[in-house]
Amino acid sequence: MLKDFEKKKREDKDALGEEIKKLRERLLAQQQLLRDEKLPVMVLIEGWSAAGKGSLIKELISEIDPRFYNVVSPPRIPESELRLPFLHQYASAVPENGKIAFFDSGWMDSAVAGFMHHEITKSEYRHRVRQINEFERQLRNSGYLIVKIFLHIDKEEQFERLHALAEAPQTEWRVTREDLWQHKEYKRFMEAFDDFMEKTSDTAAWHILDGSRKKTAVRDALKLLVDRIDRGLADGKYIGEPYEEEFPLKDMPKLKDVDLSPTISDDDYKKELKKLQSRLSELHNMIYRRKIPVILCYEGWDAAGKGGNIRRVAYPLDPRGFDVQPIASPLPHELNRQFLWRFWTRLPRTGHITIFDRTWYGRVMVERLEGFCSEKDWRRAYNEINEFERTLTDWGAVVLKFWIHIDKDTQLARFTDRQNTTEKQWKITDEDWRNREKWDLYEDAVDEMLSLTSTKNAPWYIIESNDKKYARIKTLKIIVKALEAACDDHFRQIVS
Amino acid sequence: MLKDFEKKKREDKDALGEEIKKLRERLLAQQQLLRDEKLPVMVLIEGWSAAGKGSLIKELISEIDPRFYNVVSPPRIPESELRLPFLHQYASAVPENGKIAFFDSGWMDSAVAGFMHHEITKSEYRHRVRQINEFERQLRNSGYLIVKIFLHIDKEEQFERLHALAEAPQTEWRVTREDLWQHKEYKRFMEAFDDFMEKTSDTAAWHILDGSRKKTAVRDALKLLVDRIDRGLADGKYIGEPYEEEFPLKDMPKLKDVDLSPTISDDDYKKELKKLQSRLSELHNMIYRRKIPVILCYEGWDAAGKGGNIRRVAYPLDPRGFDVQPIASPLPHELNRQFLWRFWTRLPRTGHITIFDRTWYGRVMVERLEGFCSEKDWRRAYNEINEFERTLTDWGAVVLKFWIHIDKDTQLARFTDRQNTTEKQWKITDEDWRNREKWDLYEDAVDEMLSLTSTKNAPWYIIESNDKKYARIKTLKIIVKALEAACDDHFRQIVS
């Protein structure tokens, strides 16, 4: 009897080994197909402390060619030191097309552990859950496959594992206070994990795997992954439909109705400039100390005066506390990722100012009009951008967006001047003339963009720039006012 | 009399303003020329606390188009937390061709302040000075213009400035304990600055500017910068001559003399593999706790078995503590910088392992043979690489380099097998066949590379891989032995 039992056990074990081997071979074959189809895959492995996340990943990657995957395991640096939005470390690690990224715990851990450790409030937790749903949906909509695994062990199993780790001198250091506390609060953590998973399975389902038997977990994870990839390959790269969420919007005029006649006298300009720059310098100091991040976005017609405007804003700032990010056409490794990736990776730290000279709005202007993305892509972008900016303002950022506006005649005069002035010739290219021919198409696109993305939290300002000096003063005034308000808010939060 | 005096003073001030304006215009005109000539410029601004480094940079950049420059001001994170070589933050911030980077204090501060604050020993300080000289020379040799400014104020001036900052409630926070301590130890700092500047003016001269009068300092800095750029533009992009330094080298056989017959039986392979992987797993744990960084470099013939070898090494490692960096052809933004930049930015943190699947040695193999760089460039690279690797081992890294070796017949057999096996076809490209035709040229290049870069601190190992299993066991043994030794050394350092 016992002999038969043992035999059966051995056979089962062999069969499991065989199954794993076959699944690994399938995964190996899929590598190349993923590359051909340019499908990016994100595998999130979350779970209990000591559930075996690391060794599961080890088994998953063991046969994959290193060119096709990477493992993301965020360093445990407190957010207060990172000084970036909590999603930043994940958003900046999304894989390129055709590659797999394994996240060794990720956004779930950031949200749940953050809340359980009282690092964030209940309302911040809710914000994070919403941001996570948006993040996953945006990735899904631009073709990412997302596979989410939760590795589960029960309280006794966790006790035994932590105990075993803590007993052996060579592994004892691995057991952290957080692990012990999680074990002590097992029941509350269980509720929190459950709550989180319930609220975040819209885009990608959660798969709970039994972590108590390692080999079975490996088999199940491999099977899940291989099946999902097969399905993804069969369906082809997914492009999401446009969707609309109600964002509170500011009313914006049509560009053609904007009065471009305002001017300023030279004397007033000098006086105002000096006063505003000096105030801005003080405010820069304040936002630095209050750790408020500031994001200034510049868009506008060619030759509208963006560069000179930016320089007047930048001049009073301490160079240690700001940077200007000129945005050109995306590079190959940028094109190979979701379109917001190259902006996630350029965000300021808290207390710093980043000035974007052109922005993510390229998606609904040049990329739309030149056909660099599909219609679904740019139509979806309005909401994706609104969500992205809300993530930034939720984090505490001041986000201001300027459309530097001129009329067609003024542009012609400035183009001609650039053409005829040696030192300015580099500023004018054939592309500028070509864009000019599409003025009306651009105007429609800009009108649509302004009307759909001027949210209350990240509003657009149209800056009349036929008189560049007037434009600079107006921009500076808006910035100064917004920073004053942000510092006031911050003050109120502290005293309330 | 007084009236005349006042008039003269006003005239001088106006003249200075006029001069600054003209210099700014020249700098503005140079922007475009720098871009056309693809000249990168690095401006290092060092100096006393409160000497006005930040505001000098502010004045220098005020008219430059943001597309042409950026300001690098490293966050004040202790090196023990950064866990990277001290030069990393500067080496990873070198500008692209055609752009200017302003460093708001940099490698001088890291070396001198580190030493004065007793964060590094005298001998580490000397290493840093040497590394800095190598860093500057390497950049200079690949065409970078380097301008170094030290902003000087005397002790009384510093006292007044720190005092003024500390007195005003809005600036008081800016005065740090380090500033006060520097002031207290003014004389010793002066000697240390002097010593540093004396030892680091071979590649790029130091320019000491009087920081006590702001406008004059701006004028002088602008003049210096504009003159250096003019000269750089006139001379054209500099390409450095090859140079040779004596590194202690390990004797290497010629590839043709390597006996490729060794094999291992399947049984021995399985036994050894298990034993070595299990030991490697333990050692990974140890190097993590001792914070020893490990860099494993793989080069070898196409189809030599690099991938499978890497997988066997990676398998026992905790995925949270290692990564594999597959190195393909450089991307545009990588080509636009010194060739080691893309490796500086891929280094492991202390306690982590990075496996490079192909490496910086591409410079003296494919780039040499395909003419992707000039002869001077690849000839210089032997020494540049030796210096780079010494910087890594000085930092405490274990650097091991493997040449995975097979003969021509074995390659042909494997190519043919890949060609005929559907799942393996992606692994073989026309380029592989073309490279094969150049076998003899490659063999000469590899022989030269092995003989010139197998330093005692970062040696090459030739891995006989006609039998892939034998190759894996040999590689694992070398790694295990080296990590054992590194842990021993570390232990000795602690107890001695």
mmCIF file of N, CA and C in Angstrom, chain A residues 19-20 22-31 33-34 39-45 56-65 68-71 95 98-103 144-150 204-209 216-234:
data_model
loop_
_atom_site.group_PDB
_atom_site.id
_atom_site.type_symbol
_atom_site.label_atom_id
_atom_site.label_comp_id
_atom_site.label_asym_id
_atom_site.label_seq_id
_atom_site.Cartn_x
_atom_site.Cartn_y
_atom_site.Cartn_z
ATOM 1 N N GLU A 19 5.522 18.961 -16.842
ATOM 2 C CA GLU A 19 4.596 20.031 -17.224
ATOM 3 C C GLU A 19 5.318 21.387 -17.216
ATOM 4 N N ILE A 20 6.086 21.601 -16.151
ATOM 5 C CA ILE A 20 6.838 22.855 -16.047
ATOM 6 C C ILE A 20 7.817 22.992 -17.196
ATOM 7 N N LYS A 22 7.604 21.742 -20.161
ATOM 8 C CA LYS A 22 6.878 22.035 -21.398
ATOM 9 C C LYS A 22 6.443 23.494 -21.448
ATOM 10 N N LEU A 23 5.971 23.973 -20.301
ATOM 11 C CA LEU A 23 5.520 25.370 -20.262
ATOM 12 C C LEU A 23 6.696 26.315 -20.507
ATOM 13 N N ARG A 24 7.836 25.975 -19.936
ATOM 14 C CA ARG A 24 9.028 26.804 -20.157
ATOM 15 C C ARG A 24 9.403 26.840 -21.624
ATOM 16 N N GLU A 25 9.264 25.698 -22.275
ATOM 17 C CA GLU A 25 9.585 25.664 -23.707
ATOM 18 C C GLU A 25 8.625 26.544 -24.490
ATOM 19 N N ARG A 26 7.366 26.510 -24.065
ATOM 20 C CA ARG A 26 6.402 27.368 -24.782
ATOM 21 C C ARG A 26 6.738 28.843 -24.568
ATOM 22 N N LEU A 27 7.083 29.183 -23.333
ATOM 23 C CA LEU A 27 7.444 30.571 -23.033
ATOM 24 C C LEU A 27 8.659 30.995 -23.861
ATOM 25 N N LEU A 28 9.588 30.078 -23.978
ATOM 26 C CA LEU A 28 10.793 30.322 -24.754
ATOM 27 C C LEU A 28 10.427 30.631 -26.206
ATOM 28 N N ALA A 29 9.493 29.856 -26.746
ATOM 29 C CA ALA A 29 9.088 30.067 -28.138
ATOM 30 C C ALA A 29 8.339 31.385 -28.292
ATOM 31 N N GLN A 30 7.653 31.793 -27.237
ATOM 32 C CA GLN A 30 6.860 33.026 -27.317
ATOM 33 C C GLN A 30 7.719 34.286 -27.374
ATOM 34 N N GLN A 31 8.901 34.204 -26.770
ATOM 35 C CA GLN A 31 9.831 35.349 -26.773
ATOM 36 C C GLN A 31 9.859 36.045 -28.118
ATOM 37 N N LEU A 33 8.002 35.645 -30.759
ATOM 38 C CA LEU A 33 6.720 36.122 -31.285
ATOM 39 C C LEU A 33 6.363 37.472 -30.660
ATOM 40 N N LEU A 34 6.653 37.600 -29.377
ATOM 41 C CA LEU A 34 6.390 38.881 -28.709
ATOM 42 C C LEU A 34 7.168 39.990 -29.402
ATOM 43 N N LEU A 39 4.672 43.210 -28.793
ATOM 44 C CA LEU A 39 3.793 43.203 -27.623
ATOM 45 C C LEU A 39 4.604 43.336 -26.334
ATOM 46 N N PRO A 40 4.320 44.341 -25.519
ATOM 47 C CA PRO A 40 4.979 44.425 -24.215
ATOM 48 C C PRO A 40 4.133 43.742 -23.130
ATOM 49 N N VAL A 41 4.807 43.103 -22.200
ATOM 50 C CA VAL A 41 4.112 42.345 -21.157
ATOM 51 C C VAL A 41 4.584 42.799 -19.775
ATOM 52 N N MET A 42 3.635 43.050 -18.888
ATOM 53 C CA MET A 42 3.985 43.391 -17.515
ATOM 54 C C MET A 42 3.450 42.314 -16.593
ATOM 55 N N VAL A 43 4.320 41.755 -15.784
ATOM 56 C CA VAL A 43 3.906 40.732 -14.841
ATOM 57 C C VAL A 43 4.140 41.262 -13.429
ATOM 58 N N LEU A 44 3.039 41.440 -12.727
ATOM 59 C CA LEU A 44 3.136 41.961 -11.363
ATOM 60 C C LEU A 44 3.015 40.802 -10.385
ATOM 61 N N ILE A 45 4.029 40.622 -9.547
ATOM 62 C CA ILE A 45 3.976 39.563 -8.537
ATOM 63 C C ILE A 45 3.873 40.211 -7.160
ATOM 64 N N LEU A 56 9.780 32.690 -7.052
ATOM 65 C CA LEU A 56 8.869 32.454 -8.172
ATOM 66 C C LEU A 56 9.391 33.151 -9.425
ATOM 67 N N ILE A 57 9.774 34.409 -9.272
ATOM 68 C CA ILE A 57 10.306 35.148 -10.421
ATOM 69 C C ILE A 57 11.544 34.451 -10.976
ATOM 70 N N LYS A 58 12.394 33.999 -10.077
ATOM 71 C CA LYS A 58 13.597 33.281 -10.490
ATOM 72 C C LYS A 58 13.240 32.116 -11.412
ATOM 73 N N GLU A 59 12.199 31.380 -11.050
ATOM 74 C CA GLU A 59 11.794 30.246 -11.873
ATOM 75 C C GLU A 59 11.183 30.688 -13.199
ATOM 76 N N LEU A 60 10.450 31.789 -13.148
ATOM 77 C CA LEU A 60 9.801 32.249 -14.378
ATOM 78 C C LEU A 60 10.827 32.698 -15.407
ATOM 79 N N ILE A 61 11.873 33.367 -14.943
ATOM 80 C CA ILE A 61 12.840 33.923 -15.899
ATOM 81 C C ILE A 61 13.923 32.926 -16.287
ATOM 82 N N SER A 62 13.965 31.784 -15.614
ATOM 83 C CA SER A 62 15.183 30.979 -15.728
ATOM 84 C C SER A 62 15.532 30.579 -17.154
ATOM 85 N N GLU A 63 14.551 30.472 -18.031
ATOM 86 C CA GLU A 63 14.881 30.065 -19.398
ATOM 87 C C GLU A 63 14.781 31.191 -20.410
ATOM 88 N N ILE A 64 14.307 32.327 -19.965
ATOM 89 C CA ILE A 64 14.113 33.408 -20.940
ATOM 90 C C ILE A 64 15.445 34.065 -21.248
ATOM 91 N N ASP A 65 15.611 34.436 -22.497
ATOM 92 C CA ASP A 65 16.808 35.146 -22.893
ATOM 93 C C ASP A 65 16.800 36.540 -22.250
ATOM 94 N N PHE A 68 15.076 39.674 -23.469
ATOM 95 C CA PHE A 68 13.629 39.801 -23.582
ATOM 96 C C PHE A 68 12.909 40.191 -22.298
ATOM 97 N N TYR A 69 13.644 40.283 -21.219
ATOM 98 C CA TYR A 69 12.928 40.601 -19.987
ATOM 99 C C TYR A 69 13.797 41.447 -19.077
ATOM 100 N N ASN A 70 13.185 42.096 -18.114
ATOM 101 C CA ASN A 70 13.949 42.549 -16.958
ATOM 102 C C ASN A 70 13.088 42.495 -15.705
ATOM 103 N N VAL A 71 13.770 42.437 -14.577
ATOM 104 C CA VAL A 71 13.084 42.344 -13.297
ATOM 105 C C VAL A 71 13.150 43.705 -12.630
ATOM 106 N N PRO A 95 7.940 48.189 -19.668
ATOM 107 C CA PRO A 95 8.843 47.583 -20.651
ATOM 108 C C PRO A 95 8.663 48.184 -22.041
ATOM 109 N N GLY A 98 7.625 44.348 -27.041
ATOM 110 C CA GLY A 98 8.314 43.082 -27.309
ATOM 111 C C GLY A 98 9.055 42.514 -26.113
ATOM 112 N N LYS A 99 8.988 43.197 -24.973
ATOM 113 C CA LYS A 99 9.721 42.708 -23.806
ATOM 114 C C LYS A 99 8.796 42.468 -22.615
ATOM 115 N N ILE A 100 9.310 41.691 -21.674
ATOM 116 C CA ILE A 100 8.542 41.375 -20.476
ATOM 117 C C ILE A 100 9.201 42.034 -19.265
ATOM 118 N N ALA A 101 8.429 42.722 -18.457
ATOM 119 C CA ALA A 101 8.964 43.226 -17.192
ATOM 120 C C ALA A 101 8.269 42.495 -16.048
ATOM 121 N N PHE A 102 9.069 41.944 -15.142
ATOM 122 C CA PHE A 102 8.532 41.309 -13.947
ATOM 123 C C PHE A 102 8.687 42.277 -12.782
ATOM 124 N N PHE A 103 7.602 42.605 -12.133
ATOM 125 C CA PHE A 103 7.673 43.507 -10.984
ATOM 126 C C PHE A 103 7.640 42.690 -9.703
ATOM 127 N N TYR A 144 -0.403 46.997 -23.904
ATOM 128 C CA TYR A 144 0.330 46.197 -22.922
ATOM 129 C C TYR A 144 -0.525 45.032 -22.437
ATOM 130 N N LEU A 145 0.126 43.874 -22.310
ATOM 131 C CA LEU A 145 -0.509 42.751 -21.602
ATOM 132 C C LEU A 145 -0.127 42.891 -20.138
ATOM 133 N N ILE A 146 -1.110 42.807 -19.254
ATOM 134 C CA ILE A 146 -0.808 42.921 -17.826
ATOM 135 C C ILE A 146 -1.278 41.656 -17.116
ATOM 136 N N VAL A 147 -0.355 40.995 -16.450
ATOM 137 C CA VAL A 147 -0.696 39.773 -15.717
ATOM 138 C C VAL A 147 -0.396 40.021 -14.247
ATOM 139 N N LYS A 148 -1.409 39.831 -13.409
ATOM 140 C CA LYS A 148 -1.224 40.153 -11.987
ATOM 141 C C LYS A 148 -1.425 38.918 -11.117
ATOM 142 N N ILE A 149 -0.420 38.633 -10.330
ATOM 143 C CA ILE A 149 -0.438 37.446 -9.488
ATOM 144 C C ILE A 149 -0.317 37.850 -8.024
ATOM 145 N N PHE A 150 -1.155 37.222 -7.197
ATOM 146 C CA PHE A 150 -0.987 37.402 -5.754
ATOM 147 C C PHE A 150 -0.620 36.054 -5.166
ATOM 148 N N ALA A 204 -7.181 44.367 -15.457
ATOM 149 C CA ALA A 204 -6.482 43.087 -15.494
ATOM 150 C C ALA A 204 -6.876 42.336 -14.235
ATOM 151 N N ALA A 205 -7.307 41.092 -14.428
ATOM 152 C CA ALA A 205 -7.784 40.296 -13.297
ATOM 153 C C ALA A 205 -6.635 39.908 -12.372
ATOM 154 N N TRP A 206 -6.949 39.727 -11.117
ATOM 155 C CA TRP A 206 -5.984 39.195 -10.165
ATOM 156 C C TRP A 206 -6.038 37.683 -10.180
ATOM 157 N N HIS A 207 -4.876 37.072 -10.107
ATOM 158 C CA HIS A 207 -4.812 35.613 -10.013
ATOM 159 C C HIS A 207 -4.152 35.260 -8.694
ATOM 160 N N ILE A 208 -4.919 34.617 -7.838
ATOM 161 C CA ILE A 208 -4.364 34.230 -6.538
ATOM 162 C C ILE A 208 -3.777 32.836 -6.663
ATOM 163 N N LEU A 209 -2.490 32.714 -6.384
ATOM 164 C CA LEU A 209 -1.837 31.403 -6.467
ATOM 165 C C LEU A 209 -1.459 30.948 -5.068
ATOM 166 N N THR A 216 4.030 23.789 -7.558
ATOM 167 C CA THR A 216 2.699 24.004 -8.116
ATOM 168 C C THR A 216 2.507 25.473 -8.464
ATOM 169 N N ALA A 217 2.996 26.327 -7.602
ATOM 170 C CA ALA A 217 2.872 27.757 -7.873
ATOM 171 C C ALA A 217 3.616 28.135 -9.146
ATOM 172 N N VAL A 218 4.804 27.564 -9.325
ATOM 173 C CA VAL A 218 5.564 27.841 -10.546
ATOM 174 C C VAL A 218 4.775 27.378 -11.764
ATOM 175 N N ARG A 219 4.236 26.172 -11.665
ATOM 176 C CA ARG A 219 3.471 25.644 -12.785
ATOM 177 C C ARG A 219 2.285 26.561 -13.100
ATOM 178 N N ASP A 220 1.555 26.910 -12.059
ATOM 179 C CA ASP A 220 0.363 27.735 -12.267
ATOM 180 C C ASP A 220 0.724 29.108 -12.850
ATOM 181 N N ALA A 221 1.790 29.688 -12.335
ATOM 182 C CA ALA A 221 2.189 31.007 -12.830
ATOM 183 C C ALA A 221 2.627 30.922 -14.287
ATOM 184 N N LEU A 222 3.419 29.889 -14.595
ATOM 185 C CA LEU A 222 3.857 29.720 -15.978
ATOM 186 C C LEU A 222 2.670 29.514 -16.911
ATOM 187 N N LYS A 223 1.740 28.692 -16.461
ATOM 188 C CA LYS A 223 0.578 28.383 -17.282
ATOM 189 C C LYS A 223 -0.223 29.656 -17.570
ATOM 190 N N LEU A 224 -0.421 30.406 -16.501
ATOM 191 C CA LEU A 224 -1.148 31.660 -16.633
ATOM 192 C C LEU A 224 -0.451 32.586 -17.626
ATOM 193 N N LEU A 225 0.826 32.736 -17.447
ATOM 194 C CA LEU A 225 1.588 33.648 -18.287
ATOM 195 C C LEU A 225 1.561 33.211 -19.743
ATOM 196 N N VAL A 226 1.833 31.937 -19.958
ATOM 197 C CA VAL A 226 1.884 31.408 -21.318
ATOM 198 C C VAL A 226 0.518 31.536 -21.994
ATOM 199 N N ASP A 227 -0.549 31.228 -21.248
ATOM 200 C CA ASP A 227 -1.892 31.347 -21.814
ATOM 201 C C ASP A 227 -2.220 32.789 -22.176
ATOM 202 N N ARG A 228 -1.891 33.674 -21.260
ATOM 203 C CA ARG A 228 -2.202 35.089 -21.511
ATOM 204 C C ARG A 228 -1.437 35.593 -22.729
ATOM 205 N N ILE A 229 -0.184 35.201 -22.840
ATOM 206 C CA ILE A 229 0.612 35.636 -23.991
ATOM 207 C C ILE A 229 0.048 35.046 -25.281
ATOM 208 N N ASP A 230 -0.309 33.771 -25.227
ATOM 209 C CA ASP A 230 -0.917 33.157 -26.406
ATOM 210 C C ASP A 230 -2.148 33.925 -26.855
ATOM 211 N N ARG A 231 -2.983 34.220 -25.871
ATOM 212 C CA ARG A 231 -4.204 34.942 -26.206
ATOM 213 C C ARG A 231 -3.861 36.320 -26.775
ATOM 214 N N GLY A 232 -2.904 36.992 -26.134
ATOM 215 C CA GLY A 232 -2.484 38.310 -26.597
ATOM 216 C C GLY A 232 -1.962 38.257 -28.028
ATOM 217 N N LEU A 233 -1.188 37.218 -28.321
ATOM 218 C CA LEU A 233 -0.638 37.080 -29.669
ATOM 219 C C LEU A 233 -1.743 36.801 -30.681
ATOM 220 N N ALA A 234 -2.708 35.991 -30.252
ATOM 221 C CA ALA A 234 -3.799 35.652 -31.168
ATOM 222 C C ALA A 234 -4.661 36.880 -31.457
#
